[in-house]
Amino acid sequence: MASDTLSKKIRCKAAVLWEVNTPLVIETIEVEPPRAGEVRIKILATGVCKTDAYLLDRVDPSKNYPVILGHEGAGIVESVGEGVTNVAPGDHVVPLYYPQCYQCKFCKNPKTNFCSKVRATQMKGVMPDGTSRFRCNGKKLFHFMGCSTFSEYTVVADVSVCKVDSTAPSEKVCLLGCSISTGYGAVVNTAQVESGSTCAVWGLGAVGLAVIMGCKIAGAKRIIGVDINSDKFKVAEDFGCTEFINPKDYDKPIQEVIVEKTDGGCDYTFECIGSVEAMRASLDACHKGWGVSTILGMTPPGAELTAKPYSIVTGCVWKGSVFGGWKSQDSLPTLVEEYMQNKLKVDEFVSFTLPLAKINEGFDYMRKGVGIKSVVIFD
Ligand SMILES: NC(=O)C1=CN([C@@H]2O[C@H](COP(=O)(O)OP(=O)(O)OC[C@H]3O[C@@H](n4cnc5c(N)ncnc54)[C@H](O)[C@@H]3O)[C@@H](O)[C@H]2O)C=CC1
Ligand SMILES: N[C@@H](CCC(=O)N[C@@H](CSC=O)C(=O)NCC(=O)O)C(=O)O
């Protein structure tokens, strides 16, 4: 890594979201050097995720603009601030939107992958000291989810990054920074699907396909895919889906269809859309006594869930999963190794590779439901 940038501001290209419901604009921005406990990364590749699209497409009163989105990246450490020990310049890394600080009560508890250390700031669009490292035309830009990977250079907290195998292709392993790890982990960590299970998956996008991959690895006997876009069914089959249901083909609630098809319901269901109706359907499609419904989708602000207490009283369980339940710094390097050993599909998720200048096309493909994932590759 060139040392002529050390301790200096870097001028580079980034995709900036100036306000909601507008396309990203490629701008020249300034990226400050990392402060104590921070890491500046040259981003090599980033996925375009539905969670980024939410910031573009809907007004979330809790959000700050202008902002540099992106949280599914991979790159090389350019420089580190004082006190950083987990990564060093030249390391190949993946930024982690779910940090792992090892200090907080959550990190010390094996029951969760939640980490409180920088959430108060990171999810508010600033670094842990409450400030931003990005400026454009004199204006401060907010960070996003502690990652901001839609930029040639970004700065993250040291607890939000981990070193990975330098031989792993960045344009693929960036997807382990979010959607693939999320879906796979929801199956093996959160729901803990057993061999021979009957499963149903709502939403056959990247997250849902990763759930299907996990269910297949876990040895599920039946994997039912549910999506309103029938174009998704072929690829879902390639990932291990055994049956497909398009709710538009039925004039009754889809949970009733699934309960009938499965002799009383599924052992495990997964919601990978971000729809409260689908979340409810995924609970009601569970088998009485033991069915487990795991929610992965992100809902609009203020959304609330309803359920029949009878479902819960009689043994169905509602769970939630963020970043697949993985304690991020501990797990990401292993997930990369599993990919390198061909134990996890990753290449199969990439439908489009785009230069930064065409990043808006990636969002268009997602909105139209074309392909699985777009990956932006930096020069
Ligand atoms: N829990 C976590 O840690 C994470 C959650 N997410 C969330 O997971 C969700 C899915 O993300 P992606 O797979 O990237 O999205 P995607 O847009 O690629 O896929 C969503 C799929 O749901 C289908 N769909 C939409 N409405 C439907 C309905 N009413 N019934 C059936 N199918 C429907 C679409 O046709 C599409 O195939 C999003 O809400 C995203 O924010 C994403 C990453 C991590
Ligand atoms: N809460 C974020 C907005 C994005 C978000 O909701 N992220 C999810 C994971 S979805 C990943 O693609 C998340 O981390 N949720 C749990 C949480 O504690 O926020 C924000 O405020 O920026």
PDB file of C-alpha atoms in Angstrom, residues 134-353:
ATOM      1  CA  PHE A 134     -15.932  12.318   5.107  1.00  0.00           C
ATOM      2  CA  ARG A 135     -16.403  15.707   3.440  1.00  0.00           C
ATOM      3  CA  CYS A 136     -17.580  16.717  -0.031  1.00  0.00           C
ATOM      4  CA  ASN A 137     -17.518  20.269  -1.367  1.00  0.00           C
ATOM      5  CA  GLY A 138     -17.030  21.496   2.207  1.00  0.00           C
ATOM      6  CA  LYS A 139     -20.045  19.566   3.511  1.00  0.00           C
ATOM      7  CA  LYS A 140     -19.899  16.795   6.112  1.00  0.00           C
ATOM      8  CA  LEU A 141     -21.069  13.384   4.873  1.00  0.00           C
ATOM      9  CA  PHE A 142     -22.522  10.819   7.266  1.00  0.00           C
ATOM     10  CA  HIS A 143     -21.216   7.281   7.564  1.00  0.00           C
ATOM     11  CA  PHE A 144     -23.586   4.294   7.233  1.00  0.00           C
ATOM     12  CA  MET A 145     -23.730   1.252   9.506  1.00  0.00           C
ATOM     13  CA  GLY A 146     -20.102   1.870  10.469  1.00  0.00           C
ATOM     14  CA  CYS A 147     -18.906   0.787   6.998  1.00  0.00           C
ATOM     15  CA  SER A 148     -19.690   3.218   4.109  1.00  0.00           C
ATOM     16  CA  THR A 149     -18.256   0.927   1.463  1.00  0.00           C
ATOM     17  CA  PHE A 150     -19.581   2.888  -1.551  1.00  0.00           C
ATOM     18  CA  SER A 151     -16.305   4.830  -1.485  1.00  0.00           C
ATOM     19  CA  GLU A 152     -12.798   4.141  -2.754  1.00  0.00           C
ATOM     20  CA  TYR A 153     -11.594   4.775   0.800  1.00  0.00           C
ATOM     21  CA  THR A 154     -13.483   4.526   4.067  1.00  0.00           C
ATOM     22  CA  VAL A 155     -12.715   4.765   7.787  1.00  0.00           C
ATOM     23  CA  VAL A 156     -14.143   2.262  10.272  1.00  0.00           C
ATOM     24  CA  ALA A 157     -13.754   1.537  13.988  1.00  0.00           C
ATOM     25  CA  ASP A 158     -11.252  -1.237  14.706  1.00  0.00           C
ATOM     26  CA  VAL A 159     -14.014  -3.327  16.289  1.00  0.00           C
ATOM     27  CA  SER A 160     -15.829  -3.175  12.933  1.00  0.00           C
ATOM     28  CA  VAL A 161     -13.216  -4.847  10.747  1.00  0.00           C
ATOM     29  CA  CYS A 162     -11.403  -8.172  10.553  1.00  0.00           C
ATOM     30  CA  LYS A 163      -8.536  -9.633   8.580  1.00  0.00           C
ATOM     31  CA  VAL A 164      -9.328 -12.352   6.029  1.00  0.00           C
ATOM     32  CA  ASP A 165      -7.365 -14.648   3.721  1.00  0.00           C
ATOM     33  CA  SER A 166      -5.459 -12.379   1.293  1.00  0.00           C
ATOM     34  CA  THR A 167      -5.911 -14.876  -1.538  1.00  0.00           C
ATOM     35  CA  ALA A 168      -9.710 -14.765  -1.326  1.00  0.00           C
ATOM     36  CA  PRO A 169     -11.232 -12.729  -4.185  1.00  0.00           C
ATOM     37  CA  SER A 170     -12.548  -9.417  -2.821  1.00  0.00           C
ATOM     38  CA  GLU A 171     -15.300  -9.219  -5.434  1.00  0.00           C
ATOM     39  CA  LYS A 172     -16.777 -12.393  -3.962  1.00  0.00           C
ATOM     40  CA  VAL A 173     -15.988 -12.350  -0.236  1.00  0.00           C
ATOM     41  CA  CYS A 174     -17.483  -8.858   0.099  1.00  0.00           C
ATOM     42  CA  LEU A 175     -20.840 -10.674   0.059  1.00  0.00           C
ATOM     43  CA  LEU A 176     -19.860 -12.529   3.228  1.00  0.00           C
ATOM     44  CA  GLY A 177     -19.928  -9.099   4.893  1.00  0.00           C
ATOM     45  CA  CYS A 178     -23.716  -9.244   4.905  1.00  0.00           C
ATOM     46  CA  SER A 179     -26.316 -11.179   2.919  1.00  0.00           C
ATOM     47  CA  ILE A 180     -24.732 -14.629   2.586  1.00  0.00           C
ATOM     48  CA  SER A 181     -23.479 -14.827   6.176  1.00  0.00           C
ATOM     49  CA  THR A 182     -26.863 -13.504   7.341  1.00  0.00           C
ATOM     50  CA  GLY A 183     -28.969 -16.153   5.637  1.00  0.00           C
ATOM     51  CA  TYR A 184     -26.602 -19.062   6.255  1.00  0.00           C
ATOM     52  CA  GLY A 185     -26.084 -18.134   9.916  1.00  0.00           C
ATOM     53  CA  ALA A 186     -29.816 -17.756  10.556  1.00  0.00           C
ATOM     54  CA  VAL A 187     -30.127 -21.452   9.700  1.00  0.00           C
ATOM     55  CA  VAL A 188     -27.102 -22.891  11.492  1.00  0.00           C
ATOM     56  CA  ASN A 189     -26.834 -20.492  14.465  1.00  0.00           C
ATOM     57  CA  THR A 190     -30.273 -19.028  15.129  1.00  0.00           C
ATOM     58  CA  ALA A 191     -32.801 -21.678  14.085  1.00  0.00           C
ATOM     59  CA  GLN A 192     -30.378 -24.626  14.225  1.00  0.00           C
ATOM     60  CA  VAL A 193     -32.194 -26.601  11.558  1.00  0.00           C
ATOM     61  CA  GLU A 194     -31.817 -30.380  11.879  1.00  0.00           C
ATOM     62  CA  SER A 195     -31.395 -33.004   9.210  1.00  0.00           C
ATOM     63  CA  GLY A 196     -34.733 -34.190   7.791  1.00  0.00           C
ATOM     64  CA  SER A 197     -36.561 -30.934   8.605  1.00  0.00           C
ATOM     65  CA  THR A 198     -39.277 -29.294   6.565  1.00  0.00           C
ATOM     66  CA  CYS A 199     -38.490 -25.597   5.988  1.00  0.00           C
ATOM     67  CA  ALA A 200     -40.137 -22.667   4.223  1.00  0.00           C
ATOM     68  CA  VAL A 201     -38.407 -19.473   3.115  1.00  0.00           C
ATOM     69  CA  TRP A 202     -40.250 -16.211   2.346  1.00  0.00           C
ATOM     70  CA  GLY A 203     -38.316 -14.075  -0.169  1.00  0.00           C
ATOM     71  CA  LEU A 204     -35.877 -15.586  -2.657  1.00  0.00           C
ATOM     72  CA  GLY A 205     -33.420 -12.701  -2.874  1.00  0.00           C
ATOM     73  CA  ALA A 206     -29.809 -12.993  -1.738  1.00  0.00           C
ATOM     74  CA  VAL A 207     -30.710 -13.463   1.927  1.00  0.00           C
ATOM     75  CA  GLY A 208     -33.417 -16.057   1.212  1.00  0.00           C
ATOM     76  CA  LEU A 209     -31.130 -17.992  -1.141  1.00  0.00           C
ATOM     77  CA  ALA A 210     -28.448 -18.051   1.559  1.00  0.00           C
ATOM     78  CA  VAL A 211     -31.068 -19.470   3.938  1.00  0.00           C
ATOM     79  CA  ILE A 212     -31.886 -22.146   1.354  1.00  0.00           C
ATOM     80  CA  MET A 213     -28.174 -22.928   1.003  1.00  0.00           C
ATOM     81  CA  GLY A 214     -27.980 -23.301   4.799  1.00  0.00           C
ATOM     82  CA  CYS A 215     -31.065 -25.510   4.978  1.00  0.00           C
ATOM     83  CA  LYS A 216     -29.606 -27.777   2.295  1.00  0.00           C
ATOM     84  CA  ILE A 217     -26.262 -27.983   4.134  1.00  0.00           C
ATOM     85  CA  ALA A 218     -28.175 -28.774   7.357  1.00  0.00           C
ATOM     86  CA  GLY A 219     -29.849 -31.695   5.570  1.00  0.00           C
ATOM     87  CA  ALA A 220     -33.408 -30.359   5.345  1.00  0.00           C
ATOM     88  CA  LYS A 221     -35.720 -32.782   3.535  1.00  0.00           C
ATOM     89  CA  ARG A 222     -38.166 -30.216   2.142  1.00  0.00           C
ATOM     90  CA  ILE A 223     -37.334 -26.565   1.431  1.00  0.00           C
ATOM     91  CA  ILE A 224     -40.339 -24.566   0.251  1.00  0.00           C
ATOM     92  CA  GLY A 225     -39.583 -21.228  -1.418  1.00  0.00           C
ATOM     93  CA  VAL A 226     -42.204 -18.463  -1.329  1.00  0.00           C
ATOM     94  CA  ASP A 227     -41.899 -15.440  -3.625  1.00  0.00           C
ATOM     95  CA  ILE A 228     -44.238 -13.197  -5.630  1.00  0.00           C
ATOM     96  CA  ASN A 229     -41.687 -13.135  -8.466  1.00  0.00           C
ATOM     97  CA  SER A 230     -41.799 -16.510 -10.220  1.00  0.00           C
ATOM     98  CA  ASP A 231     -38.564 -15.674 -12.062  1.00  0.00           C
ATOM     99  CA  LYS A 232     -36.799 -16.426  -8.757  1.00  0.00           C
ATOM    100  CA  PHE A 233     -37.833 -20.044  -8.658  1.00  0.00           C
ATOM    101  CA  LYS A 234     -35.278 -21.513 -11.064  1.00  0.00           C
ATOM    102  CA  VAL A 235     -32.279 -20.116  -9.223  1.00  0.00           C
ATOM    103  CA  ALA A 236     -33.809 -21.116  -5.874  1.00  0.00           C
ATOM    104  CA  GLU A 237     -33.976 -24.687  -7.164  1.00  0.00           C
ATOM    105  CA  ASP A 238     -30.278 -24.495  -8.039  1.00  0.00           C
ATOM    106  CA  PHE A 239     -29.624 -23.516  -4.412  1.00  0.00           C
ATOM    107  CA  GLY A 240     -31.612 -26.482  -3.036  1.00  0.00           C
ATOM    108  CA  CYS A 241     -35.254 -25.390  -2.945  1.00  0.00           C
ATOM    109  CA  THR A 242     -37.510 -28.439  -3.416  1.00  0.00           C
ATOM    110  CA  GLU A 243     -40.915 -26.727  -3.912  1.00  0.00           C
ATOM    111  CA  PHE A 244     -42.140 -23.286  -4.879  1.00  0.00           C
ATOM    112  CA  ILE A 245     -45.170 -21.249  -3.974  1.00  0.00           C
ATOM    113  CA  ASN A 246     -46.177 -17.940  -5.528  1.00  0.00           C
ATOM    114  CA  PRO A 247     -48.824 -16.409  -3.210  1.00  0.00           C
ATOM    115  CA  LYS A 248     -50.383 -14.738  -6.267  1.00  0.00           C
ATOM    116  CA  ASP A 249     -51.452 -18.191  -7.499  1.00  0.00           C
ATOM    117  CA  TYR A 250     -53.708 -18.805  -4.460  1.00  0.00           C
ATOM    118  CA  ASP A 251     -56.892 -17.173  -3.225  1.00  0.00           C
ATOM    119  CA  LYS A 252     -56.298 -18.090   0.403  1.00  0.00           C
ATOM    120  CA  PRO A 253     -53.593 -17.174   2.935  1.00  0.00           C
ATOM    121  CA  ILE A 254     -50.329 -18.798   1.976  1.00  0.00           C
ATOM    122  CA  GLN A 255     -49.789 -20.129   5.495  1.00  0.00           C
ATOM    123  CA  GLU A 256     -52.933 -22.255   5.071  1.00  0.00           C
ATOM    124  CA  VAL A 257     -51.570 -23.630   1.798  1.00  0.00           C
ATOM    125  CA  ILE A 258     -48.285 -24.530   3.475  1.00  0.00           C
ATOM    126  CA  VAL A 259     -49.927 -26.111   6.538  1.00  0.00           C
ATOM    127  CA  GLU A 260     -51.996 -28.313   4.202  1.00  0.00           C
ATOM    128  CA  LYS A 261     -48.981 -29.287   2.097  1.00  0.00           C
ATOM    129  CA  THR A 262     -46.876 -30.184   5.129  1.00  0.00           C
ATOM    130  CA  ASP A 263     -49.197 -32.221   7.347  1.00  0.00           C
ATOM    131  CA  GLY A 264     -49.641 -29.468   9.941  1.00  0.00           C
ATOM    132  CA  GLY A 265     -46.868 -26.987   9.218  1.00  0.00           C
ATOM    133  CA  CYS A 266     -43.125 -26.543   8.921  1.00  0.00           C
ATOM    134  CA  ASP A 267     -40.400 -27.288  11.426  1.00  0.00           C
ATOM    135  CA  TYR A 268     -38.609 -24.075  10.460  1.00  0.00           C
ATOM    136  CA  THR A 269     -39.668 -20.962   8.558  1.00  0.00           C
ATOM    137  CA  PHE A 270     -37.651 -17.868   7.612  1.00  0.00           C
ATOM    138  CA  GLU A 271     -38.839 -14.383   6.648  1.00  0.00           C
ATOM    139  CA  CYS A 272     -36.364 -12.717   4.266  1.00  0.00           C
ATOM    140  CA  ILE A 273     -38.440  -9.842   2.858  1.00  0.00           C
ATOM    141  CA  GLY A 274     -39.080  -7.187   5.504  1.00  0.00           C
ATOM    142  CA  SER A 275     -42.895  -7.534   5.389  1.00  0.00           C
ATOM    143  CA  VAL A 276     -44.884  -7.798   8.625  1.00  0.00           C
ATOM    144  CA  GLU A 277     -47.570  -9.765   6.752  1.00  0.00           C
ATOM    145  CA  ALA A 278     -44.989 -12.315   5.625  1.00  0.00           C
ATOM    146  CA  MET A 279     -43.562 -12.466   9.158  1.00  0.00           C
ATOM    147  CA  ARG A 280     -47.004 -13.313  10.512  1.00  0.00           C
ATOM    148  CA  ALA A 281     -47.566 -15.864   7.752  1.00  0.00           C
ATOM    149  CA  SER A 282     -44.215 -17.473   8.528  1.00  0.00           C
ATOM    150  CA  LEU A 283     -45.240 -17.931  12.177  1.00  0.00           C
ATOM    151  CA  ASP A 284     -48.656 -19.317  11.248  1.00  0.00           C
ATOM    152  CA  ALA A 285     -47.037 -21.780   8.825  1.00  0.00           C
ATOM    153  CA  CYS A 286     -45.074 -23.362  11.696  1.00  0.00           C
ATOM    154  CA  HIS A 287     -46.020 -26.763  13.051  1.00  0.00           C
ATOM    155  CA  LYS A 288     -47.854 -26.586  16.360  1.00  0.00           C
ATOM    156  CA  GLY A 289     -45.718 -27.675  19.311  1.00  0.00           C
ATOM    157  CA  TRP A 290     -42.257 -27.097  17.845  1.00  0.00           C
ATOM    158  CA  GLY A 291     -42.194 -24.888  14.757  1.00  0.00           C
ATOM    159  CA  VAL A 292     -39.630 -22.074  14.794  1.00  0.00           C
ATOM    160  CA  SER A 293     -40.063 -18.921  12.697  1.00  0.00           C
ATOM    161  CA  THR A 294     -36.943 -16.773  12.237  1.00  0.00           C
ATOM    162  CA  ILE A 295     -37.280 -13.155  11.092  1.00  0.00           C
ATOM    163  CA  LEU A 296     -34.436 -11.678   9.048  1.00  0.00           C
ATOM    164  CA  GLY A 297     -36.148  -8.937   7.013  1.00  0.00           C
ATOM    165  CA  MET A 298     -35.834  -5.258   7.937  1.00  0.00           C
ATOM    166  CA  THR A 299     -39.135  -3.359   8.234  1.00  0.00           C
ATOM    167  CA  PRO A 300     -39.946   0.338   7.820  1.00  0.00           C
ATOM    168  CA  PRO A 301     -39.558   2.428  10.999  1.00  0.00           C
ATOM    169  CA  GLY A 302     -42.485   2.032  13.401  1.00  0.00           C
ATOM    170  CA  ALA A 303     -43.623  -1.347  12.048  1.00  0.00           C
ATOM    171  CA  GLU A 304     -45.270  -3.662  14.580  1.00  0.00           C
ATOM    172  CA  LEU A 305     -46.018  -7.388  14.588  1.00  0.00           C
ATOM    173  CA  THR A 306     -49.166  -9.151  15.712  1.00  0.00           C
ATOM    174  CA  ALA A 307     -49.643 -12.839  16.460  1.00  0.00           C
ATOM    175  CA  LYS A 308     -52.239 -15.104  18.009  1.00  0.00           C
ATOM    176  CA  PRO A 309     -51.052 -15.816  21.583  1.00  0.00           C
ATOM    177  CA  TYR A 310     -52.422 -19.338  20.987  1.00  0.00           C
ATOM    178  CA  SER A 311     -49.645 -19.980  18.455  1.00  0.00           C
ATOM    179  CA  ILE A 312     -46.973 -19.104  20.997  1.00  0.00           C
ATOM    180  CA  VAL A 313     -48.708 -20.824  23.944  1.00  0.00           C
ATOM    181  CA  THR A 314     -48.921 -24.049  21.988  1.00  0.00           C
ATOM    182  CA  GLY A 315     -45.228 -24.072  21.294  1.00  0.00           C
ATOM    183  CA  CYS A 316     -44.397 -22.113  18.159  1.00  0.00           C
ATOM    184  CA  VAL A 317     -41.369 -19.880  18.603  1.00  0.00           C
ATOM    185  CA  TRP A 318     -40.611 -16.515  17.016  1.00  0.00           C
ATOM    186  CA  LYS A 319     -36.905 -15.679  16.688  1.00  0.00           C
ATOM    187  CA  GLY A 320     -34.908 -12.911  15.027  1.00  0.00           C
ATOM    188  CA  SER A 321     -31.478 -12.954  13.461  1.00  0.00           C
ATOM    189  CA  VAL A 322     -29.076 -10.151  12.525  1.00  0.00           C
ATOM    190  CA  PHE A 323     -25.883 -10.986  10.641  1.00  0.00           C
ATOM    191  CA  GLY A 324     -26.799 -14.633  11.037  1.00  0.00           C
ATOM    192  CA  GLY A 325     -26.015 -14.671  14.735  1.00  0.00           C
ATOM    193  CA  TRP A 326     -22.286 -14.663  13.934  1.00  0.00           C
ATOM    194  CA  LYS A 327     -19.954 -12.957  16.399  1.00  0.00           C
ATOM    195  CA  SER A 328     -18.422 -11.002  13.589  1.00  0.00           C
ATOM    196  CA  GLN A 329     -14.657 -10.704  14.179  1.00  0.00           C
ATOM    197  CA  ASP A 330     -14.479 -14.336  15.321  1.00  0.00           C
ATOM    198  CA  SER A 331     -16.544 -15.785  12.499  1.00  0.00           C
ATOM    199  CA  LEU A 332     -15.899 -13.895   9.275  1.00  0.00           C
ATOM    200  CA  PRO A 333     -12.394 -15.332   8.649  1.00  0.00           C
ATOM    201  CA  THR A 334     -13.822 -18.853   9.069  1.00  0.00           C
ATOM    202  CA  LEU A 335     -16.689 -18.130   6.675  1.00  0.00           C
ATOM    203  CA  VAL A 336     -14.139 -16.930   4.108  1.00  0.00           C
ATOM    204  CA  GLU A 337     -12.177 -20.168   4.599  1.00  0.00           C
ATOM    205  CA  GLU A 338     -15.352 -22.238   4.160  1.00  0.00           C
ATOM    206  CA  TYR A 339     -15.924 -20.440   0.853  1.00  0.00           C
ATOM    207  CA  MET A 340     -12.317 -21.044  -0.231  1.00  0.00           C
ATOM    208  CA  GLN A 341     -12.820 -24.759   0.549  1.00  0.00           C
ATOM    209  CA  ASN A 342     -15.989 -24.803  -1.601  1.00  0.00           C
ATOM    210  CA  LYS A 343     -18.187 -25.494   1.422  1.00  0.00           C
ATOM    211  CA  LEU A 344     -20.212 -22.303   0.854  1.00  0.00           C
ATOM    212  CA  LYS A 345     -21.600 -20.924  -2.388  1.00  0.00           C
ATOM    213  CA  VAL A 346     -20.605 -17.305  -2.994  1.00  0.00           C
ATOM    214  CA  ASP A 347     -19.762 -16.926  -6.710  1.00  0.00           C
ATOM    215  CA  GLU A 348     -23.271 -18.137  -7.553  1.00  0.00           C
ATOM    216  CA  PHE A 349     -24.816 -15.054  -5.876  1.00  0.00           C
ATOM    217  CA  VAL A 350     -23.078 -12.567  -8.189  1.00  0.00           C
ATOM    218  CA  SER A 351     -25.298 -11.677 -11.156  1.00  0.00           C
ATOM    219  CA  PHE A 352     -23.747  -8.334 -12.144  1.00  0.00           C
ATOM    220  CA  THR A 353     -20.346  -6.718 -11.633  1.00  0.00           C
TER     221      THR A 353
END
